[in-house]
Short mmCIF file of C-alpha atoms in Angstrom, two decimals:
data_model
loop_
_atom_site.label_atom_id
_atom_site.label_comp_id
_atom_site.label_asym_id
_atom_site.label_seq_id
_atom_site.Cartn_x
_atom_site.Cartn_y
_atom_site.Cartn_z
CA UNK A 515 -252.42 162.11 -76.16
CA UNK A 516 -250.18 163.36 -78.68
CA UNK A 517 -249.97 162.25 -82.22
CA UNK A 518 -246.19 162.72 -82.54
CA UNK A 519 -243.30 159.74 -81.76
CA UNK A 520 -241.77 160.11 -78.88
CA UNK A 521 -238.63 157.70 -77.41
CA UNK A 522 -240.28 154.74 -76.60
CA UNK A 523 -240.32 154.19 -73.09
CA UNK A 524 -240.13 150.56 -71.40
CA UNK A 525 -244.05 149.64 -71.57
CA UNK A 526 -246.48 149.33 -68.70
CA UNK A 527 -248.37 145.79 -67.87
CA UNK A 528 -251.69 145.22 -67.90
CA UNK A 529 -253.90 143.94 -65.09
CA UNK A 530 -255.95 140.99 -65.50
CA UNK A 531 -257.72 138.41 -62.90
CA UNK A 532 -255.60 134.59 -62.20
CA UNK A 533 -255.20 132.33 -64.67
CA UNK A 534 -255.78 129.46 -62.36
CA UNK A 535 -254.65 126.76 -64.94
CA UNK A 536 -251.19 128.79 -64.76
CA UNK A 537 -251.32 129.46 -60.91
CA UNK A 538 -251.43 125.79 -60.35
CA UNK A 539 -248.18 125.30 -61.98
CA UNK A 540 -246.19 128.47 -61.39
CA UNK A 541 -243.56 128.37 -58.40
CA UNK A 542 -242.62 131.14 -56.10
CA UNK A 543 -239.53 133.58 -57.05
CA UNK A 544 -236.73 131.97 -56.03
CA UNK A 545 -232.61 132.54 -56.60
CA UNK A 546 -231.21 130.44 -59.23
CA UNK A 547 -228.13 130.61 -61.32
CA UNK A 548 -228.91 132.62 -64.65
CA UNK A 549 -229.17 131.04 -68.02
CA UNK A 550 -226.65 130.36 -70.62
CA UNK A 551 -226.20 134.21 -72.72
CA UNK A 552 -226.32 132.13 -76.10
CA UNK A 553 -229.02 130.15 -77.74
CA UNK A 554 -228.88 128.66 -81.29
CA UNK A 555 -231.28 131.04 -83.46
CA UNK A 556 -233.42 128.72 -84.57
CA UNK A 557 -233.73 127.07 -81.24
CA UNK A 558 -234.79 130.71 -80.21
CA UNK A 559 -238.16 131.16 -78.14
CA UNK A 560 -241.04 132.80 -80.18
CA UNK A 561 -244.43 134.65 -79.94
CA UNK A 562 -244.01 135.39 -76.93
CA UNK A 563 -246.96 137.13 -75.42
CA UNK A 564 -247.57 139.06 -71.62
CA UNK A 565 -251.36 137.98 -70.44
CA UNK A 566 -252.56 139.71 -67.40
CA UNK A 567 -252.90 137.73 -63.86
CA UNK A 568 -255.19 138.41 -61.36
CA UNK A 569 -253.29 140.94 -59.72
CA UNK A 570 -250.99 142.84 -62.11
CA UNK A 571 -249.05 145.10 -59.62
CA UNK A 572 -247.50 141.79 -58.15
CA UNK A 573 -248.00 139.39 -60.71
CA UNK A 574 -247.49 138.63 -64.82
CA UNK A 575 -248.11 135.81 -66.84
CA UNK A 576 -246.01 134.88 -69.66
CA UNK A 577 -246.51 132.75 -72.66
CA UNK A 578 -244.35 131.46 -75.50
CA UNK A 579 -243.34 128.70 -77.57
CA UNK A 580 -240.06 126.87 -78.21
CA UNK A 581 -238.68 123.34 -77.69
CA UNK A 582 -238.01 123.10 -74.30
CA UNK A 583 -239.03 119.74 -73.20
CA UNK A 584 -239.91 120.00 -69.28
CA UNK A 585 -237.36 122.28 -68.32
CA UNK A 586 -239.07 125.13 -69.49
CA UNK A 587 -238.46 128.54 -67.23
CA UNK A 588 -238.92 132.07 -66.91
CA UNK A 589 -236.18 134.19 -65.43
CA UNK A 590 -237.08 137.88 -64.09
CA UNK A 591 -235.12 140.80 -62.30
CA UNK A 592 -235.84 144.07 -61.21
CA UNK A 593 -234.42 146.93 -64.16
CA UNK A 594 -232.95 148.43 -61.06
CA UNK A 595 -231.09 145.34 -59.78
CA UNK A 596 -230.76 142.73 -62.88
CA UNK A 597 -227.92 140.70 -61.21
CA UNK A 598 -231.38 139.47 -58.87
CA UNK A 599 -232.73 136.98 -60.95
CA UNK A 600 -234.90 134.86 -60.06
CA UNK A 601 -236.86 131.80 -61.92
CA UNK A 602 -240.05 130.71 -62.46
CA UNK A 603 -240.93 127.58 -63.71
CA UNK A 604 -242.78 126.89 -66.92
CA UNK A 605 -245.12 124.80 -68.11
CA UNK A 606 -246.77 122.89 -71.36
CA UNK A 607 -249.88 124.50 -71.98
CA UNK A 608 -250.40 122.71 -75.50
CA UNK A 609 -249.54 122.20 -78.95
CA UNK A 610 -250.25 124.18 -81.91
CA UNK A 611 -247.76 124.80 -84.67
CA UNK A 612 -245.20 123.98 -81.51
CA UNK A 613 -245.17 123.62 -78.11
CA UNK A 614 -246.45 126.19 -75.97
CA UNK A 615 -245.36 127.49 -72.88
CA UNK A 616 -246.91 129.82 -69.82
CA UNK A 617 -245.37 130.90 -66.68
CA UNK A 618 -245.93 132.94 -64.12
CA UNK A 619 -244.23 135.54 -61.36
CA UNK A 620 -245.84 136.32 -57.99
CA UNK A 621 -244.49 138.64 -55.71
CA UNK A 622 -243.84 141.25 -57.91
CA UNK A 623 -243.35 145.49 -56.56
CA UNK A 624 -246.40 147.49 -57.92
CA UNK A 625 -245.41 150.14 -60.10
CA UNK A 626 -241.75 148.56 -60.70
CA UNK A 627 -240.27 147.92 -64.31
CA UNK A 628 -238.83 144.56 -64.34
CA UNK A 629 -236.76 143.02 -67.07
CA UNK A 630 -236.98 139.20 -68.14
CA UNK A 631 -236.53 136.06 -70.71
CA UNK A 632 -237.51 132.76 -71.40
CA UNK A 633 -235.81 129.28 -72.42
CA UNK A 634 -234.58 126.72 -70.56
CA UNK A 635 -231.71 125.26 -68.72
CA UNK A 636 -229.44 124.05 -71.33
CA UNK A 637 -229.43 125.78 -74.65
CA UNK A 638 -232.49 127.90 -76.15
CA UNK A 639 -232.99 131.39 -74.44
CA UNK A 640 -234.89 134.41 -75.83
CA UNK A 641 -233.61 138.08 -75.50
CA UNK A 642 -233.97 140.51 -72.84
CA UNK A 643 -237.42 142.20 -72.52
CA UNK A 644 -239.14 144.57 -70.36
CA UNK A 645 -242.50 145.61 -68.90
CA UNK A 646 -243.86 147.20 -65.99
CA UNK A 647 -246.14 146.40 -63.49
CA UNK A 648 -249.59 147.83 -62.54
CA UNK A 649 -249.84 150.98 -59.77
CA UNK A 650 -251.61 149.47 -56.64
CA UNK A 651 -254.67 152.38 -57.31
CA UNK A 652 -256.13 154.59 -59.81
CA UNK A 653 -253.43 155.99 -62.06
CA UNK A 654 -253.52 157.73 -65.25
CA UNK A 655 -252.77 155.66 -68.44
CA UNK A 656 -253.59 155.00 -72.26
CA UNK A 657 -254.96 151.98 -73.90
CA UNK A 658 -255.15 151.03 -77.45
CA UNK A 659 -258.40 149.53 -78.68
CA UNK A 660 -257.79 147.87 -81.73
CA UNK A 661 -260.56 146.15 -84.36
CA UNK A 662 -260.27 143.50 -86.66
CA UNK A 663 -257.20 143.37 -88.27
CA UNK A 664 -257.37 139.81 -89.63
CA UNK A 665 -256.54 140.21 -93.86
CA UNK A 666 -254.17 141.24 -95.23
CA UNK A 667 -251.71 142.05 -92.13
CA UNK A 668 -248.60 142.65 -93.50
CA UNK A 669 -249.20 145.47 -95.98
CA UNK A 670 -253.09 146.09 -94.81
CA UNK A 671 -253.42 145.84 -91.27
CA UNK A 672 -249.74 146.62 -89.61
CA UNK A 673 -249.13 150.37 -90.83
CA UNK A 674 -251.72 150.79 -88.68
CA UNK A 675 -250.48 148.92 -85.96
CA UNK A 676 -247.26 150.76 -85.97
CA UNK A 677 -248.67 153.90 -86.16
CA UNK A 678 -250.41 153.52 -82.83
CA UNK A 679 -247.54 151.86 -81.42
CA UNK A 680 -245.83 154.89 -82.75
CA UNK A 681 -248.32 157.44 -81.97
CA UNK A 682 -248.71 156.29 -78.45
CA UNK A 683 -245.69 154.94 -76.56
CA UNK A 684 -246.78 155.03 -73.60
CA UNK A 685 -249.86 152.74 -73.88
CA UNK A 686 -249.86 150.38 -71.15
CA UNK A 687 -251.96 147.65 -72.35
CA UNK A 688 -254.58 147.04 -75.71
CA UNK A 689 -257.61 145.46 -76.43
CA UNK A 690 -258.26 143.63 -79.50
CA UNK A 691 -262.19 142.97 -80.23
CA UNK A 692 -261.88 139.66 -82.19
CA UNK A 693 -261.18 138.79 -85.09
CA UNK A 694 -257.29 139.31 -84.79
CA UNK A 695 -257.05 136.55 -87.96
CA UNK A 696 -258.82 135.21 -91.18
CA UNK A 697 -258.31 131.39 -91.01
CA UNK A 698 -258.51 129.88 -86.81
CA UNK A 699 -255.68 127.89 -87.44
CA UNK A 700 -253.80 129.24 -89.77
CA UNK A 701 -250.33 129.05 -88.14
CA UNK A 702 -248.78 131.50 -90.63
CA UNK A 703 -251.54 134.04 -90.23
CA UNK A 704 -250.57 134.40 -86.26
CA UNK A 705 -247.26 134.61 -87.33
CA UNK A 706 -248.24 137.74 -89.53
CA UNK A 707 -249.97 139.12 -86.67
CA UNK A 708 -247.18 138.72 -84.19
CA UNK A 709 -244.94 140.34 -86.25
CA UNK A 710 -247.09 143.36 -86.93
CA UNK A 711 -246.98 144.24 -83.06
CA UNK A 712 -243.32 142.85 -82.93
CA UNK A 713 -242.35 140.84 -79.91
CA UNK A 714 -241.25 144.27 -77.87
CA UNK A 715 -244.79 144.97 -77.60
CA UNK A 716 -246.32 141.43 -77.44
CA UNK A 717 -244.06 140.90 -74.63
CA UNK A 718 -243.94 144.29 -73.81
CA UNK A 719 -247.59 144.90 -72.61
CA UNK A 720 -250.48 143.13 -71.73
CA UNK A 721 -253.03 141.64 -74.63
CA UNK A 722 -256.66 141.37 -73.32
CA UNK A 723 -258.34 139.51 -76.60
CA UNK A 724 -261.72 139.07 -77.41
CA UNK A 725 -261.96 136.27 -80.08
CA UNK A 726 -264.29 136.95 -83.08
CA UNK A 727 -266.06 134.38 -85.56
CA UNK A 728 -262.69 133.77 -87.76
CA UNK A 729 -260.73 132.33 -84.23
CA UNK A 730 -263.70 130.04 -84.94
CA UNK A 731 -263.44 126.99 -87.57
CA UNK A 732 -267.39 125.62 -87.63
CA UNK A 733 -267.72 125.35 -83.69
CA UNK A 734 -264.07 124.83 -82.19
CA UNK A 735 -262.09 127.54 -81.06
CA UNK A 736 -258.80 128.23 -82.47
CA UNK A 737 -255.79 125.72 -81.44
CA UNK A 738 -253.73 128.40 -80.80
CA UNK A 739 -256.75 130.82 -79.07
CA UNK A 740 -256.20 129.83 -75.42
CA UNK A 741 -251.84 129.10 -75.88
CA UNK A 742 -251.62 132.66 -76.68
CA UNK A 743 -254.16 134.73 -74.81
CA UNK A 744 -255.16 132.32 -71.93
CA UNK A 745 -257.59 134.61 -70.40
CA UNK A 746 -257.90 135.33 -66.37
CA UNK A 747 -259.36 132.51 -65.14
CA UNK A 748 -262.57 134.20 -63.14
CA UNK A 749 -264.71 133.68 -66.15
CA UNK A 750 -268.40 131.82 -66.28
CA UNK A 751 -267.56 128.11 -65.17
CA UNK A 752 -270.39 126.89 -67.54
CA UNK A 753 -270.49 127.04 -71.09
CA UNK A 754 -268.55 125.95 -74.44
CA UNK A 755 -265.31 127.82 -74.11
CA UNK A 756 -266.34 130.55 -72.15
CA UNK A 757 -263.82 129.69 -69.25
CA UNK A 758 -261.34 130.26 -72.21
CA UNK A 759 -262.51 133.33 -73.73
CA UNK A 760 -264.58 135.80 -70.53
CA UNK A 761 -263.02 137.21 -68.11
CA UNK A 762 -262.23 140.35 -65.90
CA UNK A 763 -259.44 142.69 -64.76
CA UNK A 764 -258.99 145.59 -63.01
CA UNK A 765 -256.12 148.03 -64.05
CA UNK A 766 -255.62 151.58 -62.27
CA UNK A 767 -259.08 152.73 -61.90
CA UNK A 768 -261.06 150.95 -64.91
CA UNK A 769 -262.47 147.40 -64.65
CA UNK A 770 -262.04 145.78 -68.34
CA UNK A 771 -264.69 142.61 -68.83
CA UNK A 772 -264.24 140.74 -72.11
CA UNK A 773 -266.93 138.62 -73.69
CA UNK A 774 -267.54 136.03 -76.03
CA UNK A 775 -269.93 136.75 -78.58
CA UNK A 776 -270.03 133.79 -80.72
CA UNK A 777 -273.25 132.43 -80.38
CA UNK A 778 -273.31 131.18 -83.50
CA UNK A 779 -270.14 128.98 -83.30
CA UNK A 780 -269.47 127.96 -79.76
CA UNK A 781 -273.43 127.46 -78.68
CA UNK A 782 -274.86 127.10 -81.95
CA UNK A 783 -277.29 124.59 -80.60
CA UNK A 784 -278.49 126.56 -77.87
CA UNK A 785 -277.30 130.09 -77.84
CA UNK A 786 -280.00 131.46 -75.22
CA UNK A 787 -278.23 129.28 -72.40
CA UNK A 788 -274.19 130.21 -73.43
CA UNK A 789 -275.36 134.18 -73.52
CA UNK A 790 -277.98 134.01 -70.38
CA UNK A 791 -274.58 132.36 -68.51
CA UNK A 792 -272.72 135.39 -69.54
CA UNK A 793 -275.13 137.75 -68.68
CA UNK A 794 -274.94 136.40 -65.16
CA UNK A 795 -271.66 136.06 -64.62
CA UNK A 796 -271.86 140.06 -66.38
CA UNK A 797 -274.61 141.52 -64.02
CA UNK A 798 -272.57 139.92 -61.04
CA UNK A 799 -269.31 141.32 -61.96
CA UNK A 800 -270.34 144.83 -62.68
CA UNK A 801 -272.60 144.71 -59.69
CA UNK A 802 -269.13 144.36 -57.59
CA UNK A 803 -267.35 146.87 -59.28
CA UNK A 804 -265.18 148.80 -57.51
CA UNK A 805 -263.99 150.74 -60.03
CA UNK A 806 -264.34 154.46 -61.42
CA UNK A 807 -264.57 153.41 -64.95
CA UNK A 808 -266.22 150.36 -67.05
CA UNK A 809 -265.17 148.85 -70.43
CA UNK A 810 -266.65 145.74 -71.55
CA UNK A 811 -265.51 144.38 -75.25
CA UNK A 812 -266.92 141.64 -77.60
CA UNK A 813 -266.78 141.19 -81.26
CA UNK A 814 -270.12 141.25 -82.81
CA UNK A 815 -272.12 144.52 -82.32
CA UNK A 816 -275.28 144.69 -80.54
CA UNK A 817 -276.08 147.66 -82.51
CA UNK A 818 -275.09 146.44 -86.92
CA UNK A 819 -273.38 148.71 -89.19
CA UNK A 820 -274.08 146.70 -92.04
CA UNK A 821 -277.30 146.21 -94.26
CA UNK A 822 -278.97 142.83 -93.48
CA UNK A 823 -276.92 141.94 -89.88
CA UNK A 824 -278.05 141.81 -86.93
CA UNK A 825 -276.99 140.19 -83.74
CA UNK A 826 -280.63 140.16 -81.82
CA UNK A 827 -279.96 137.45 -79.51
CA UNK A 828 -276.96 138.84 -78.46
CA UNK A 829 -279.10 142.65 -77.82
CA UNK A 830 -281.76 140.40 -76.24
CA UNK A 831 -278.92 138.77 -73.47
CA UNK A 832 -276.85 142.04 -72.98
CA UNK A 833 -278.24 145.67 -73.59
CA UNK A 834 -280.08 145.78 -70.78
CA UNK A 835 -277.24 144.82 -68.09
CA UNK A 836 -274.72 147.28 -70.17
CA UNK A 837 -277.64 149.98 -69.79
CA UNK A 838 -278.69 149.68 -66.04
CA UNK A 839 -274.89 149.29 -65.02
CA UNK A 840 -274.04 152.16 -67.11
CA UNK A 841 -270.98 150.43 -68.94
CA UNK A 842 -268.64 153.46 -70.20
CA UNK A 843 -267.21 151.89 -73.34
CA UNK A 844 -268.62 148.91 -75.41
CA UNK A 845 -266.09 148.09 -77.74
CA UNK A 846 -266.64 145.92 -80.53
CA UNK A 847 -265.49 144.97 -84.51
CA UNK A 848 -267.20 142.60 -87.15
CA UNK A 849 -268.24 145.02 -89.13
CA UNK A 850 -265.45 146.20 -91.62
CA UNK A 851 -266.73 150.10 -90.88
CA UNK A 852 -266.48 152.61 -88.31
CA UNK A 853 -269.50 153.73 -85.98
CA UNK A 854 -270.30 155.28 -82.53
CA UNK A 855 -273.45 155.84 -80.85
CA UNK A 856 -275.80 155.52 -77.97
CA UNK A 857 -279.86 155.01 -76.55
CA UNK A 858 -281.83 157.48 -78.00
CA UNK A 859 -283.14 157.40 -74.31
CA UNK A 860 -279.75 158.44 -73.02
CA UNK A 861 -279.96 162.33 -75.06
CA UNK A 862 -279.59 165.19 -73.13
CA UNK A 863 -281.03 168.94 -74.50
CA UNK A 864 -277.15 169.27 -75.52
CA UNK A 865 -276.80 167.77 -79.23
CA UNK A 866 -273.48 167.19 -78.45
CA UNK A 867 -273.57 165.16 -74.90
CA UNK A 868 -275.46 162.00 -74.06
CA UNK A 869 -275.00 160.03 -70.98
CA UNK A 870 -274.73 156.22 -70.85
CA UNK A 871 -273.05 153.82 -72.04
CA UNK A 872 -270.88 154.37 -75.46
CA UNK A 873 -270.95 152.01 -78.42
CA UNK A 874 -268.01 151.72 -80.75
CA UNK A 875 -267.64 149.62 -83.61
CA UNK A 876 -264.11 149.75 -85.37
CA UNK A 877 -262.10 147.79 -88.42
CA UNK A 878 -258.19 148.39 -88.39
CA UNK A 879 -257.74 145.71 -91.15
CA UNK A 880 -257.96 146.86 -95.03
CA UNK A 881 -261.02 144.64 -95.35
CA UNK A 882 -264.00 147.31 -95.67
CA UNK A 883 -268.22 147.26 -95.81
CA UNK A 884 -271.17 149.37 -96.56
CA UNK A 885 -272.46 151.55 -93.13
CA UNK A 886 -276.03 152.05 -92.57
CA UNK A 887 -277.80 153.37 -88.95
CA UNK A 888 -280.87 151.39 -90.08
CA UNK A 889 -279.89 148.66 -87.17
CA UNK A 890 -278.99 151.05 -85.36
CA UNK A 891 -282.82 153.43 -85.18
CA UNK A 892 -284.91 149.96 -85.38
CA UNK A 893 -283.57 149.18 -81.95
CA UNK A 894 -283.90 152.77 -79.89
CA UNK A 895 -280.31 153.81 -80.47
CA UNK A 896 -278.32 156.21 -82.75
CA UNK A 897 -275.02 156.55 -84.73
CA UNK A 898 -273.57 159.99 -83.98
CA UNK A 899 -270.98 159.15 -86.64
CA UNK A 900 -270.80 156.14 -88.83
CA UNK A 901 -267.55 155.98 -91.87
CA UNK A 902 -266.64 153.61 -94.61
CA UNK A 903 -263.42 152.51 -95.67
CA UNK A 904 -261.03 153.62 -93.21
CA UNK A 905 -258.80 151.74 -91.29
CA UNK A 906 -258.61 153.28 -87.89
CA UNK A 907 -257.08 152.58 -83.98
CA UNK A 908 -258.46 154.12 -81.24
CA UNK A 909 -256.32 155.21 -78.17
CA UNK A 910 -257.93 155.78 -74.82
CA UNK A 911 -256.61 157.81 -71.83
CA UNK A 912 -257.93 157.60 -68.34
CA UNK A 913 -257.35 160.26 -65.77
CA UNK A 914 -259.54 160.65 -62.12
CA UNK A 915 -262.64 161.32 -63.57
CA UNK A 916 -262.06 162.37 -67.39
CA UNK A 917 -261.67 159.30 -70.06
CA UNK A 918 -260.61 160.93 -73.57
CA UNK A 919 -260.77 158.54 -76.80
CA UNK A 920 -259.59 159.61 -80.38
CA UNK A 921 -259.79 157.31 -83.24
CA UNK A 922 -257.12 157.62 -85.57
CA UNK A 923 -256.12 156.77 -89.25
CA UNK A 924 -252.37 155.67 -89.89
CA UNK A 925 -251.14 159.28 -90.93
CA UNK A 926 -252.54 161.22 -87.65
CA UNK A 927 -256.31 162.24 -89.27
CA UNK A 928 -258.52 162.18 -86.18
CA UNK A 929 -261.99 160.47 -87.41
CA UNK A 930 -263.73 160.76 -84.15
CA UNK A 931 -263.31 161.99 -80.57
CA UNK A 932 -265.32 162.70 -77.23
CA UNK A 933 -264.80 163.01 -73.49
CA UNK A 934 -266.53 160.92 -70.22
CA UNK A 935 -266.60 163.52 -67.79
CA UNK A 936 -267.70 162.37 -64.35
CA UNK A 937 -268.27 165.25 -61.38
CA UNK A 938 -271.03 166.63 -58.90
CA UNK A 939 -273.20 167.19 -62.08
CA UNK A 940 -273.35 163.53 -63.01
CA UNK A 941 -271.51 161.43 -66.19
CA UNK A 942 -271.48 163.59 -70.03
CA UNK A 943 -270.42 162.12 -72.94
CA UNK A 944 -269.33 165.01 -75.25
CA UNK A 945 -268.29 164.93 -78.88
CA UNK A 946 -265.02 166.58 -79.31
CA UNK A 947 -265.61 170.13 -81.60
#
């Protein structure tokens, strides 16, 4: 992965399990006459978003919002052939700040970049975008792990956006562990955050979103939460929003499982049952894996950074599944710091190499706290590195059996980087010299 900008290229899609909300109202590709090439600019379609599907060589979910009354639609075509257009009807998915819309194509080619818009049949119509599905097996790629960005976004948080989107062109889909906002419902703060990724990338590649405490206002999840990043459907049945916020996909080789950690928001009342429900759904997924690679993400840490946290009931429900099913990557934010460790039990004779699971904790927002291990040793584990106030991204590539992960600062400066090797001699987890 190279730190230098390179043409970008048209981005990758993500893979993500069925919406089933959104299956139930999509229709089958079908010929229809294009739409009108104008639309009135403020009439134009906005924020609009790609969310993975169940299957993401052969299927993508869109969502947007606009004024479209019913006759909402999605219109898609092969780069190679754009004269084939075909439609897809859309649907209201809700209200927040606007109407919101979600469609989605079925029957897509693996591996195939395919251009489309949205609007609807009379008037309002959104420009020309691109993305490209999933390979049908293990392929190499690069995701972006990004954490809380939430203050400050314009001048704070998207430099560093940019510069990943700069640094890494090529990134076919990025993860976002919570917190993405300050305020749950502040409509202009998602606007801020929209436009730091810009709507070639929000519609460009697939979003898998964790939410963190601040998509939270008291114990209801953000209006716009499930509009925007409406999950995959295959999540826990039972629970406050957990059929909203947990989910699974599987993208070329690597099974990605996001969580909801908000036990003290959505299940205030009775967090044991809302994280044992997890934990089951968890142990059942990543019992079923068949995948090379794992990488689970949440917001709150089961390992603190900071002085006086601690998330035990969260540790209580989760370390040990992560642990016996030898999760590669926990990725997590909260924090305001930047921190990566493992189980002391997982050290090998090599200083630099552990095996297990990895634990990272990351803040791309300018909003910064104090780092202490102390949560960290009271609880079996270790920080191999832990730093204060810097903003970072991470960016992750995945190749057969070697996973490399860098964390970077806006200008380039590497902060931390190791290798997942896995081979005859088992899995190593080296620090990068």
């Amino acid at each position: 992965m190279s730190a230098t900008p390179r043409p970008r290229p048209i981005r990758h899609a993500l893979a993500l399990r069925t919406l089933a909300a959104l299956g139930a109202g999509a229709v089958a590709l079908a010929p229809a006459v294009a739409l009108p090439t104008t639309a009135a600019a403020q009439d134009s379609p906005e924020r609009l978003t790609l969310s993975p599907t169940a299957d993401p060589s052969a299927s993508q979910t869109v969502t947007w919002r606009a004024a479209h009354g019913d006759t909402a639609v999605l219109e898609i075509a092969p780069a190679s052939d754009p004269d084939q257009v075909t439609r897809v009807a859309g649907r209201v998915s809700g209200d927040a700040g606007g109407t919101h819309y979600a469609a989605t194509a079925h029957g897509l080619t693996p591996d195939t970049d395919y251009r489309y818009r949205v609007g609807d049949a009379e008037r309002t119509v959104s420009d020309w975008h691109t993305f490209t599905t999933a390979a049908s097996g293990a392929e190499p790629f690069t995701f972006l792990y990004f954490g809380d960005i939430q203050n400050d976004i314009p001048s704070g948080a998207a430099p560093v956006v940019r510069a990943a989107l700069a640094a890494e062109p090529d990134a076919e889909l990025a993860v976002h562990a919570g917190d993405l906002i300050d305020h749950a419902n502040s409509d202009s703060q998602w606007g801020q955050w929209y436009d730091a990724f810009g709507s070639q990338t929000t519609g460009g590649i697939n979003h898998l979103a964790a939410p963190g405490n601040h998509e939270y206002s008291g114990s209801d999840l953000s209006d716009h939460w499930a509009l925007q990043f409406p999950g995959a459907g295959n999540g826990p049945a039972q629970g406050a929003d957990l059929n909203k916020t947990v989910y699974y996909t599987d993208y070329q080789g690597v099974r990605f499982v996001v969580l909801n950690s908000n036990y003290r928001n959505a299940a205030s009342s009775r967090p044991g049952p809302w994280l044992d429900a997890q934990q089951e759904w968890l142990e059942g997924v990543l019992e079923d894996n068949p995948q090379e690679w794992t990488v689970v993400t949440f917001h709150h840490p089961v390992f603190s950074n900071s002085p006086g946290r601690d998330n035990g009931p969260l540790r209580q429900a989760w370390l040990d599944t992560l642990e016996e099913h030898d999760v590669d990557l926990v990725l997590q934010g909260h924090d305001h710091s930047y921190s990566r460790g493992n189980l002391l039990a997982n050290r090998t004779q090599d200083p630099d190499t552990h095996t297990g699971p990895v634990y990272a904790v990351s803040v791309t927002g300018p909003k910064m706290y104090d780092a202490r291990d102390r949560n960290w040793t009271d609880h079996g584990a270790e920080a191999r590195l832990q730093v204060t106030d810097t903003q970072t991204y991470q960016a992750v590539e995945v190749d057969g059996t070697t996973l490399d992960y860098v964390a970077r600062t806006a200008d380039g400066r590497v902060v931390d980087s190791f290798t997942i090797v896995k081979d005859d001699q088992g899995k190593r987890v080296t620090t990068s010299p």
